[in-house]
Tab-separated table of C-alpha atoms in Angstrom:
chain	number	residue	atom	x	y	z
A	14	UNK	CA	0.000	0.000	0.000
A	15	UNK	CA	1.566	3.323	-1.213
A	16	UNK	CA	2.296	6.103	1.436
A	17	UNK	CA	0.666	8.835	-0.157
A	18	UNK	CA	-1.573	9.027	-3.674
A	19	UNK	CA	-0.582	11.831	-6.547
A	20	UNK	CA	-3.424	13.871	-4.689
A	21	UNK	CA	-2.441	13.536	-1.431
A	22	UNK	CA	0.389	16.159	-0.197
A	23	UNK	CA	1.576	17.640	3.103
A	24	UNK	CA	0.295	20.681	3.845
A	25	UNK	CA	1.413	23.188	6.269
A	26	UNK	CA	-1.797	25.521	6.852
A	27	UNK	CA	-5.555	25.116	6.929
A	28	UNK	CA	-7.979	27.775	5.736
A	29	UNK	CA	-9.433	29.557	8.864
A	30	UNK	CA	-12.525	30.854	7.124
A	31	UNK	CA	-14.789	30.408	3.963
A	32	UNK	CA	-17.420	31.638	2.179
A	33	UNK	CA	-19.797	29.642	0.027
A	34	UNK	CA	-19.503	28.452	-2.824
A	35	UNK	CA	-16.173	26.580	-1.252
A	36	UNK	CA	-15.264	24.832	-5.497
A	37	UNK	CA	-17.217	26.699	-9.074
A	38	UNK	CA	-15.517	25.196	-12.326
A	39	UNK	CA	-16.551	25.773	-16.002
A	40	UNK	CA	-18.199	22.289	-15.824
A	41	UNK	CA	-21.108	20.825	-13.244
A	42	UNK	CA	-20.390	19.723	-9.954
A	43	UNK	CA	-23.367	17.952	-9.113
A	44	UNK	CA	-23.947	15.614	-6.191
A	45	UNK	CA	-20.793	15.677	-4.131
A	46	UNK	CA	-19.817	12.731	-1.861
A	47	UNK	CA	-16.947	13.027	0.237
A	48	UNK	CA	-14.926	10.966	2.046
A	49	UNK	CA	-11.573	10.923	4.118
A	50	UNK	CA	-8.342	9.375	3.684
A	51	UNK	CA	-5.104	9.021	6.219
A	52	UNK	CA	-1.749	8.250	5.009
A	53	UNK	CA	1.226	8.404	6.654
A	54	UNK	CA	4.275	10.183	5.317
A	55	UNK	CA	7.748	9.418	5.391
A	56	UNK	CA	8.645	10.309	8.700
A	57	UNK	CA	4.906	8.783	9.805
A	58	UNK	CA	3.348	11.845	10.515
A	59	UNK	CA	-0.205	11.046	9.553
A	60	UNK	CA	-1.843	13.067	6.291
A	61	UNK	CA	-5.416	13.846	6.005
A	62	UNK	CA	-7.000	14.014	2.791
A	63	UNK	CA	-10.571	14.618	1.598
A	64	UNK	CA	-11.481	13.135	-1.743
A	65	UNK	CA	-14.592	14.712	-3.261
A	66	UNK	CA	-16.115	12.883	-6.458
A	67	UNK	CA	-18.945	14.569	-8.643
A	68	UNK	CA	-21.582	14.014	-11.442
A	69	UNK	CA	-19.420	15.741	-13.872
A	70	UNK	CA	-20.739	16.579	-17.888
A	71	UNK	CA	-18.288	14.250	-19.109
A	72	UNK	CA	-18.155	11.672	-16.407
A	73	UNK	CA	-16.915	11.710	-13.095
A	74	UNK	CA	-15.294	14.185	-11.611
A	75	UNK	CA	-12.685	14.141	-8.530
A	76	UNK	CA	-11.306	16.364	-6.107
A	77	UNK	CA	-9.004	16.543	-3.691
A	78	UNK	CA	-8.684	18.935	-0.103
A	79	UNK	CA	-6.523	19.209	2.898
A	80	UNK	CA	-8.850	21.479	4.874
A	81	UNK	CA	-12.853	21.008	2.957
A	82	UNK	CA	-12.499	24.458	1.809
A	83	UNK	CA	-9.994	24.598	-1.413
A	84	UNK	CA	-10.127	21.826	-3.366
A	85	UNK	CA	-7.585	20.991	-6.193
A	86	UNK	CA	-9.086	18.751	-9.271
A	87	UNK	CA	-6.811	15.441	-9.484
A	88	UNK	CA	-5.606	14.585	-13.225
A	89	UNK	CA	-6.284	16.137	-16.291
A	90	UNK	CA	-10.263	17.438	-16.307
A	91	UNK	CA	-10.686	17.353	-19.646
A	92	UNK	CA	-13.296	15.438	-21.807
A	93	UNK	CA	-12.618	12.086	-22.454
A	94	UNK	CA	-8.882	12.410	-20.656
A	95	UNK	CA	-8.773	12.000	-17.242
A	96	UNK	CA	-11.790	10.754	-15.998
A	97	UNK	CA	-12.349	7.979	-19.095
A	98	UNK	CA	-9.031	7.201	-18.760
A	99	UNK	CA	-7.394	7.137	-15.542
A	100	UNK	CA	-10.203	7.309	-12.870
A	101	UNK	CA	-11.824	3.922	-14.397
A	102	UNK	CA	-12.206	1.620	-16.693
A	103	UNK	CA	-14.956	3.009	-19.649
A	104	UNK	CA	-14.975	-0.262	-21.379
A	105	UNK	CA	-17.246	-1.923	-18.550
A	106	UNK	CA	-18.202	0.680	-16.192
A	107	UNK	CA	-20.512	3.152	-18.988
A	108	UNK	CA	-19.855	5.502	-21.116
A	109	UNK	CA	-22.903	7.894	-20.842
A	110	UNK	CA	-24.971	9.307	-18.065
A	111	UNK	CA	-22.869	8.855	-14.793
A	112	UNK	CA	-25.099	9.698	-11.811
A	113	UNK	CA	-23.728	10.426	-8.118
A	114	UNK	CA	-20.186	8.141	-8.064
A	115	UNK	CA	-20.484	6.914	-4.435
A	116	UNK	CA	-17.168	5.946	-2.752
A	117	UNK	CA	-15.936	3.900	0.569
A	118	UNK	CA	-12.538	2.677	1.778
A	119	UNK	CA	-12.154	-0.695	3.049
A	120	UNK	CA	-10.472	-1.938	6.219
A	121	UNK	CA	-7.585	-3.465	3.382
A	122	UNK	CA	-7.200	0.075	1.635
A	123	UNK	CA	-9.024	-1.175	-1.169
A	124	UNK	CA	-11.443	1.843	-2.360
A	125	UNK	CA	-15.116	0.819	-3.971
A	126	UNK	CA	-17.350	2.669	-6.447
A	127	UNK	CA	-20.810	2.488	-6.695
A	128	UNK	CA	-22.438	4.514	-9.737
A	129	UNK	CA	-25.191	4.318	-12.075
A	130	UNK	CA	-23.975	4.190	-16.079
A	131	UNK	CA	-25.285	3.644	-19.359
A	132	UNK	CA	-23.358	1.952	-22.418
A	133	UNK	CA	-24.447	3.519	-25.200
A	134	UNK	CA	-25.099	7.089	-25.771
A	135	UNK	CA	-28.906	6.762	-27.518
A	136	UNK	CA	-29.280	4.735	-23.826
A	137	UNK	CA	-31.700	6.737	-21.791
A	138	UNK	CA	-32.726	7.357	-18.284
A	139	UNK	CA	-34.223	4.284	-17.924
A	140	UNK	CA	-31.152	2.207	-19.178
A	141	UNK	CA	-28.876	3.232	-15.989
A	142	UNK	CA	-27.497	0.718	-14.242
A	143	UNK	CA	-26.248	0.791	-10.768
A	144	UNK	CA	-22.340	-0.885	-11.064
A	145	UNK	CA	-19.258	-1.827	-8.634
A	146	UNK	CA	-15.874	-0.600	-9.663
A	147	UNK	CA	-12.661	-1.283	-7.132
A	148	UNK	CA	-9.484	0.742	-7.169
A	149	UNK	CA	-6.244	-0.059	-4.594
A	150	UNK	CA	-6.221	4.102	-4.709
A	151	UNK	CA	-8.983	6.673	-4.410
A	152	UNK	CA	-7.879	8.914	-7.399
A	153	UNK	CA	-8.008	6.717	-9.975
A	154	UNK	CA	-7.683	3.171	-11.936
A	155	UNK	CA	-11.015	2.024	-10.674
A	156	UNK	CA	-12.126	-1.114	-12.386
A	157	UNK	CA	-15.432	-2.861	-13.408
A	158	UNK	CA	-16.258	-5.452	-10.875
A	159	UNK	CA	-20.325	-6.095	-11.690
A	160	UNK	CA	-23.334	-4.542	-12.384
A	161	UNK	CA	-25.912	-5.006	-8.843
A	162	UNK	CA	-29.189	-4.431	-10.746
A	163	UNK	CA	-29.635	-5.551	-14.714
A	164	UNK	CA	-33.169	-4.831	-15.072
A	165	UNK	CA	-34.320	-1.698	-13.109
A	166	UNK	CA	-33.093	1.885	-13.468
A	167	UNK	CA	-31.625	3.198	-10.269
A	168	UNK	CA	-28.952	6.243	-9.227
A	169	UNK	CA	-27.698	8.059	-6.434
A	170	UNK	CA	-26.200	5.104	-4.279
A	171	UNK	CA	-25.180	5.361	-0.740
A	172	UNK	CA	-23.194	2.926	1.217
A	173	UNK	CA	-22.827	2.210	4.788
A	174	UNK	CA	-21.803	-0.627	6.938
A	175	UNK	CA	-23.620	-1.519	10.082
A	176	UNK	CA	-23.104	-2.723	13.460
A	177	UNK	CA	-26.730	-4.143	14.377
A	178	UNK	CA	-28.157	-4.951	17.438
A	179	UNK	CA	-26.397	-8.668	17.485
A	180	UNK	CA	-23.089	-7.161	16.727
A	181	UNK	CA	-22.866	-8.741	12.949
A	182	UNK	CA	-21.181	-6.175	10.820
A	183	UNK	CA	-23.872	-5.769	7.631
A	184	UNK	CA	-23.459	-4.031	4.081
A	185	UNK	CA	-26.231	-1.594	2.478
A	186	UNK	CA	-26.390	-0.261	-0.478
A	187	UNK	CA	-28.809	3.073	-0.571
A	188	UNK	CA	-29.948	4.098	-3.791
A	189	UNK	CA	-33.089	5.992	-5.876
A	190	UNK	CA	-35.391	6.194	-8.363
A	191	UNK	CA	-36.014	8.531	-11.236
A	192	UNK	CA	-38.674	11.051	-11.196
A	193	UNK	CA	-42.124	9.149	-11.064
A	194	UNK	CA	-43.058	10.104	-14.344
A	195	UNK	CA	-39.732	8.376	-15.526
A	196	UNK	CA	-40.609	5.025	-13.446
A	197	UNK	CA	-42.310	2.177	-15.604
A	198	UNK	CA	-45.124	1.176	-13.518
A	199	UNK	CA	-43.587	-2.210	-13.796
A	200	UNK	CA	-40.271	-1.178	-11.935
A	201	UNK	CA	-42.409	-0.166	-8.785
A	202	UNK	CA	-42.857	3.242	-7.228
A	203	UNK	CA	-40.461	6.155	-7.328
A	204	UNK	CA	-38.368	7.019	-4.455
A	205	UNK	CA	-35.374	5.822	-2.153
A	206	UNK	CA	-34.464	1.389	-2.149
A	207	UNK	CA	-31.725	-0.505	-0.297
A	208	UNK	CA	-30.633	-3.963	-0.312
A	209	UNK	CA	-28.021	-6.058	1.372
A	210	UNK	CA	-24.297	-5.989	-0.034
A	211	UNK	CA	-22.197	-9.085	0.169
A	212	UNK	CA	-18.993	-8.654	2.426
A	213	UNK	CA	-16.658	-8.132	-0.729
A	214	UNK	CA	-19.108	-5.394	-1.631
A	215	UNK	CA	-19.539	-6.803	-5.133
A	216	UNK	CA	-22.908	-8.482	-5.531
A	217	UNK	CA	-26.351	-7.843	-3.455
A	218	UNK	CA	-27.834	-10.375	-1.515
A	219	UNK	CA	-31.063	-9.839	-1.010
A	220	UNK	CA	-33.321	-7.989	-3.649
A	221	UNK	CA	-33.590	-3.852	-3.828
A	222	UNK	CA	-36.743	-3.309	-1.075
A	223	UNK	CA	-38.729	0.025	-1.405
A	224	UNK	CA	-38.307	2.028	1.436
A	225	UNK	CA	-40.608	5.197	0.849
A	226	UNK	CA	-41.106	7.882	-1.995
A	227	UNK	CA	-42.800	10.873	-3.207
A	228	UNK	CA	-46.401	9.394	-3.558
A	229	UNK	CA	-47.002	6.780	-0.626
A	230	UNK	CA	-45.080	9.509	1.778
A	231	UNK	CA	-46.256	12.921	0.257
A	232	UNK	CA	-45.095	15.731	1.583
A	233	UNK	CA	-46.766	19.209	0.674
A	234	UNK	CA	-42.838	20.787	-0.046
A	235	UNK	CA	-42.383	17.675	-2.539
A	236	UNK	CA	-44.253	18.668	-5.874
A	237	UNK	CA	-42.522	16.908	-8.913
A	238	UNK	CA	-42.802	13.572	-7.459
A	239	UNK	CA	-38.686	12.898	-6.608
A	240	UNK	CA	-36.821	11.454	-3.824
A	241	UNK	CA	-33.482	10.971	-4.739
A	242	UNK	CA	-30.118	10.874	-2.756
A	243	UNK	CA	-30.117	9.106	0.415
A	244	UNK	CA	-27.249	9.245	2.787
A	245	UNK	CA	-27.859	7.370	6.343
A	246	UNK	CA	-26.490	8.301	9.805
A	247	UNK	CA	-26.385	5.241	12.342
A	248	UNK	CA	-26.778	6.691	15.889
A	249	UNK	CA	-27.372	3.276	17.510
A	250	UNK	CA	-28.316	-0.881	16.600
A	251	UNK	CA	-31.853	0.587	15.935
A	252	UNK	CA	-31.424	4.362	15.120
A	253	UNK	CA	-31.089	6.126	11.926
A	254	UNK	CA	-31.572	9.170	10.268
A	255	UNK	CA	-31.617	9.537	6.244
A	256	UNK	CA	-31.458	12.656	4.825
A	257	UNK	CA	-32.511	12.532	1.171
A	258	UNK	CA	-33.091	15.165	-1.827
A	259	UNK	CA	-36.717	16.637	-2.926
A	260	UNK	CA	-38.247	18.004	-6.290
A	261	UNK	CA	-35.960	17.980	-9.700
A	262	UNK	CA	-32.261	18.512	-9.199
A	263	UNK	CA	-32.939	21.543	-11.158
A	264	UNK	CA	-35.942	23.244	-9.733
A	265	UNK	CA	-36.128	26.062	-8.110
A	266	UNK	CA	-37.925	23.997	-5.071
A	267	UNK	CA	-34.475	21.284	-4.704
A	268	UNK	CA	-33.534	20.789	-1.501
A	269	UNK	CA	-32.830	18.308	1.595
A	270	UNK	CA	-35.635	16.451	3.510
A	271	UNK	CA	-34.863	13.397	6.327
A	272	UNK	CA	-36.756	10.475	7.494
A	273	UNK	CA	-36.014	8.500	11.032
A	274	UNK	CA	-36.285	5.171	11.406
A	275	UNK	CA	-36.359	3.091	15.127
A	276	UNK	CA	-35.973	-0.221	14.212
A	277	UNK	CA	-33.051	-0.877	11.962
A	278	UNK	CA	-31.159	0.445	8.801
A	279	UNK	CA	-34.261	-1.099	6.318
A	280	UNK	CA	-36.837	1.174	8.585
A	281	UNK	CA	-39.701	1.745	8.720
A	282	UNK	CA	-38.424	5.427	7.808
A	283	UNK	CA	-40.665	8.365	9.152
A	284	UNK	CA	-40.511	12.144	7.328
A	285	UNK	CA	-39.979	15.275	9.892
A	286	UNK	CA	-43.022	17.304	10.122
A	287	UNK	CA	-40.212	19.997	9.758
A	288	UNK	CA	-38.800	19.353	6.273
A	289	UNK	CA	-37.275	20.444	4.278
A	290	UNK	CA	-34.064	21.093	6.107
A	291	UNK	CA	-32.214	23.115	3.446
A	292	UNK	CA	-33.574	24.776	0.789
A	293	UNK	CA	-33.202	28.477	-1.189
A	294	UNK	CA	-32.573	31.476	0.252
A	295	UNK	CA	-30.784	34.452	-0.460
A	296	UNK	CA	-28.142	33.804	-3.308
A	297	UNK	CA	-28.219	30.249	-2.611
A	298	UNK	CA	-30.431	28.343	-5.307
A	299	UNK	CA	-31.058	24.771	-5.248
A	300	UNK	CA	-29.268	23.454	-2.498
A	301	UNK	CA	-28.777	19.526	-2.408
A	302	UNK	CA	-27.715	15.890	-2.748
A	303	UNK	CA	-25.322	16.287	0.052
A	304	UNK	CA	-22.854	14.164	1.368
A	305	UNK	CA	-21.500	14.683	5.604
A	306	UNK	CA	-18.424	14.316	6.780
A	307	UNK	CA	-16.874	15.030	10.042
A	308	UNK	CA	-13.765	17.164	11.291
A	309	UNK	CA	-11.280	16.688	14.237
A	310	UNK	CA	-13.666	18.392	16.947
A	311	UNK	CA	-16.038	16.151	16.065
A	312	UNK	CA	-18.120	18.547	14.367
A	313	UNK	CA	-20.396	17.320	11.421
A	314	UNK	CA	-20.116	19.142	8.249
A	315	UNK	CA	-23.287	19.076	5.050
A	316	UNK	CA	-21.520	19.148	1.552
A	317	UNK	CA	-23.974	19.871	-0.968
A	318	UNK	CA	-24.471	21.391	-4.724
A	319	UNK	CA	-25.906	24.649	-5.406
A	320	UNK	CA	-27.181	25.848	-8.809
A	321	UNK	CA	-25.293	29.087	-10.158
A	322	UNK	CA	-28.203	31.775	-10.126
A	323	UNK	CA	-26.602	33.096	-12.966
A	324	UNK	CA	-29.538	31.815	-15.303
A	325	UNK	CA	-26.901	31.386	-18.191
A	326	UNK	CA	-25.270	28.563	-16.088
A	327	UNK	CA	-28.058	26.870	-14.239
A	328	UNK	CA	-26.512	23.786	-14.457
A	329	UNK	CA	-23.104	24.734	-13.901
A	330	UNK	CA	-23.240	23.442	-10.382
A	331	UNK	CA	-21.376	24.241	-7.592
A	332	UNK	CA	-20.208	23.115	-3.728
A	333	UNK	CA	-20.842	24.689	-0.412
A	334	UNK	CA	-20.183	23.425	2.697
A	335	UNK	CA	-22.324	24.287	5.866
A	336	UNK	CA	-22.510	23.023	10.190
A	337	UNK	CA	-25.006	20.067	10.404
A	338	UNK	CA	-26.133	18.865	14.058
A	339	UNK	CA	-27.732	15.825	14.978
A	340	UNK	CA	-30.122	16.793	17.802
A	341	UNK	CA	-32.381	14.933	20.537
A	342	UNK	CA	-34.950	15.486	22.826
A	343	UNK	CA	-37.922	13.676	24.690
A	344	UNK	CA	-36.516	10.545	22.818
A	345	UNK	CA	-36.950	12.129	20.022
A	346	UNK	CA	-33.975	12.361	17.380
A	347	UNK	CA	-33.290	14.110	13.592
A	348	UNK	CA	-30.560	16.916	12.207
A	349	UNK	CA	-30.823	20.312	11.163
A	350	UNK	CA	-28.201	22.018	9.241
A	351	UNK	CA	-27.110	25.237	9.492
A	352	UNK	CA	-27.330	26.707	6.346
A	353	UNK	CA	-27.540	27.868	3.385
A	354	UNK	CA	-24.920	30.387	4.187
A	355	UNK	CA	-23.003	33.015	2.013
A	356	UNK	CA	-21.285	34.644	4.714
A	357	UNK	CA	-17.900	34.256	5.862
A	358	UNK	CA	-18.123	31.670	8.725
A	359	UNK	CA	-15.100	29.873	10.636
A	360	UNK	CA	-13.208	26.901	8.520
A	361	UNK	CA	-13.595	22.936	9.755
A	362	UNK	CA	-11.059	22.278	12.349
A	363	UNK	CA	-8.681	19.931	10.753
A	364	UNK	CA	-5.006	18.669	12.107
């Protein structure tokens, strides 16, 4: 196992403030999951870095940060250069319509993708597939392992491993719908699935189950019949919040709901009365699909897209960064999140 990756360098200072929008590029940089990385350098000091992967126009895109606040794009971001050709393998994983890359580390170092694909270019919505690719390195050479699902359309996957209440360490794969109009009736309704992963992450084990959606869980903030982009907190064996996506990625409406559930990662998942929990404000348009992440005081951070309000480049996404808290009271649990900011606030504490 190498030391260090290409994007992974020593650095000497951390930003102490930001403002939002913390990474804007000429390209979108939609749906942006985030994870964490320690290496040790020569002299085994350990090195933090944050790796931050994105629905990009010409693939997947892929980031990296010492700090959460600047972020420096790893390889050449070019069309059909770096990301076709040295983040994974084209030939198996897709070619066309990459949705939400979703990426863990291992306890062996080894780094898995989950993303939805096509393999043709006339391939539409309803032709993505949700596939495994495994890299020894998080910044690249990530190759096709399987495809989990060859007859449904599904995006946005989320993974997370669970402790349950036996102590048995169990796999879940998290994933979505299209919009409801997009959903054959066939497939089942719209919204937010999981299903059991194997232990080498590479195959599901039991079938996807429906978990809950825009039409048997209405809410009144929901109106274009999406619920997309799950990402799941475990507090204990038998609680868990998801926080999950509302409306078109694109609307002016977009933003970030969450559901509890008492009994286990599969639910039954109930909405907050107070949703949504993010959503436009002042300068901030279309706030969502959000990864979290914590830094070294233990404080949990909401990474999410924004649309530029710049109506010329509504689709030129971009990625802010705001405080998220898990709260309880009267045995009652769920998360707000402090935001959407565009002022200057004080920078995630990292060592």
């Amino acid at each position: 196992m190498p030391s260090s990756y290409p994007g992974q360098v020593e650095h000497n200072t951390r930003a102490k403030s930001f403002f939002n929008p913390v990474l804007t590029v000429n390209q979108t940089l939609g749906d942006p999951h985030v994870i964490r990385t320690t290496r040790k350098d020569v002299y085994g000091n350990p090195i933090t870095t944050f790796y931050m992967y994105t629905t990009a126009h010409w693939g997947i895109g892929c980031y990296s940060s010492h700090d959460l606040v600047n972020w420096t794009a790893v390889g050449t971001s070019g069309p059909n250069q770096w990301c076709y050709d040295q983040l994974y393998d084209q030939r198996c994983l897709g070619t066309h319509f990459f949705w939400a890359p979703a990426i863990t580390e291992t306890a062996n170092g080894e780094f898995v993708m989950f993303v939805s694909s096509t393999m043709d270019e006339k391939d539409g919505f309803n032709d993505a597939r949700l596939r495994v690719a495994k890299s020894c390195r998080p910044d690249g050479g990530f190759k096709f392992v399987n495809t989990l699902v060859t007859d449904r359309a599904f995006i946005d996957p989320f993974y997370m491993q669970v402790i349950d209440s036996q102590c048995n360490t169990r796999h879940f794969l998290y994933f979505a719908t299209m919009a409801d109009f997009d959903v054959p009736k066939e497939h089942g309704p719209a919204g937010i699935y999981a299903a059991e992963l194997s232990d080498d992450l590479s195959r599901f084990i039991s079938a996807p189950m429906y978990l809950f959606g825009p039409n048997t869980h209405p809410e009144s903030w929901v109106t274009q019949g999406v619920n997309e982009a799950p990402w799941v907190l475990q507090l204990s064996a038998t609680d868990f919040i998801m926080v999950y996506s509302g409306n078109l990625f694109n609307a002016s409406n977009y933003g970030l709901g969450y559901a509890v559930s008492t009994t286990g990662p599969l639910g039954p998942y109930r909405k907050a009365v107070e949703n949504p929990i993010l959503k436009n404000a002042a300068g901030v348009v279309s706030p969502g699909h959000n990864s979290f992440v914590t830094d070294d005081e233990g404080q949990l951070w909401c990474v999410y897209h924004v649309d530029n309000p710049d109506a010329s480049k509504k689709e030129a996404r971009m990625v802010a960064l705001d405080r998220a808290h898990v709260w309880h009271e009267n045995r009652q649990f769920g998360i707000a999140i402090r935001g959407p900011t565009v002022g200057k606030q004080q920078a995630p504490k990292i060592v």
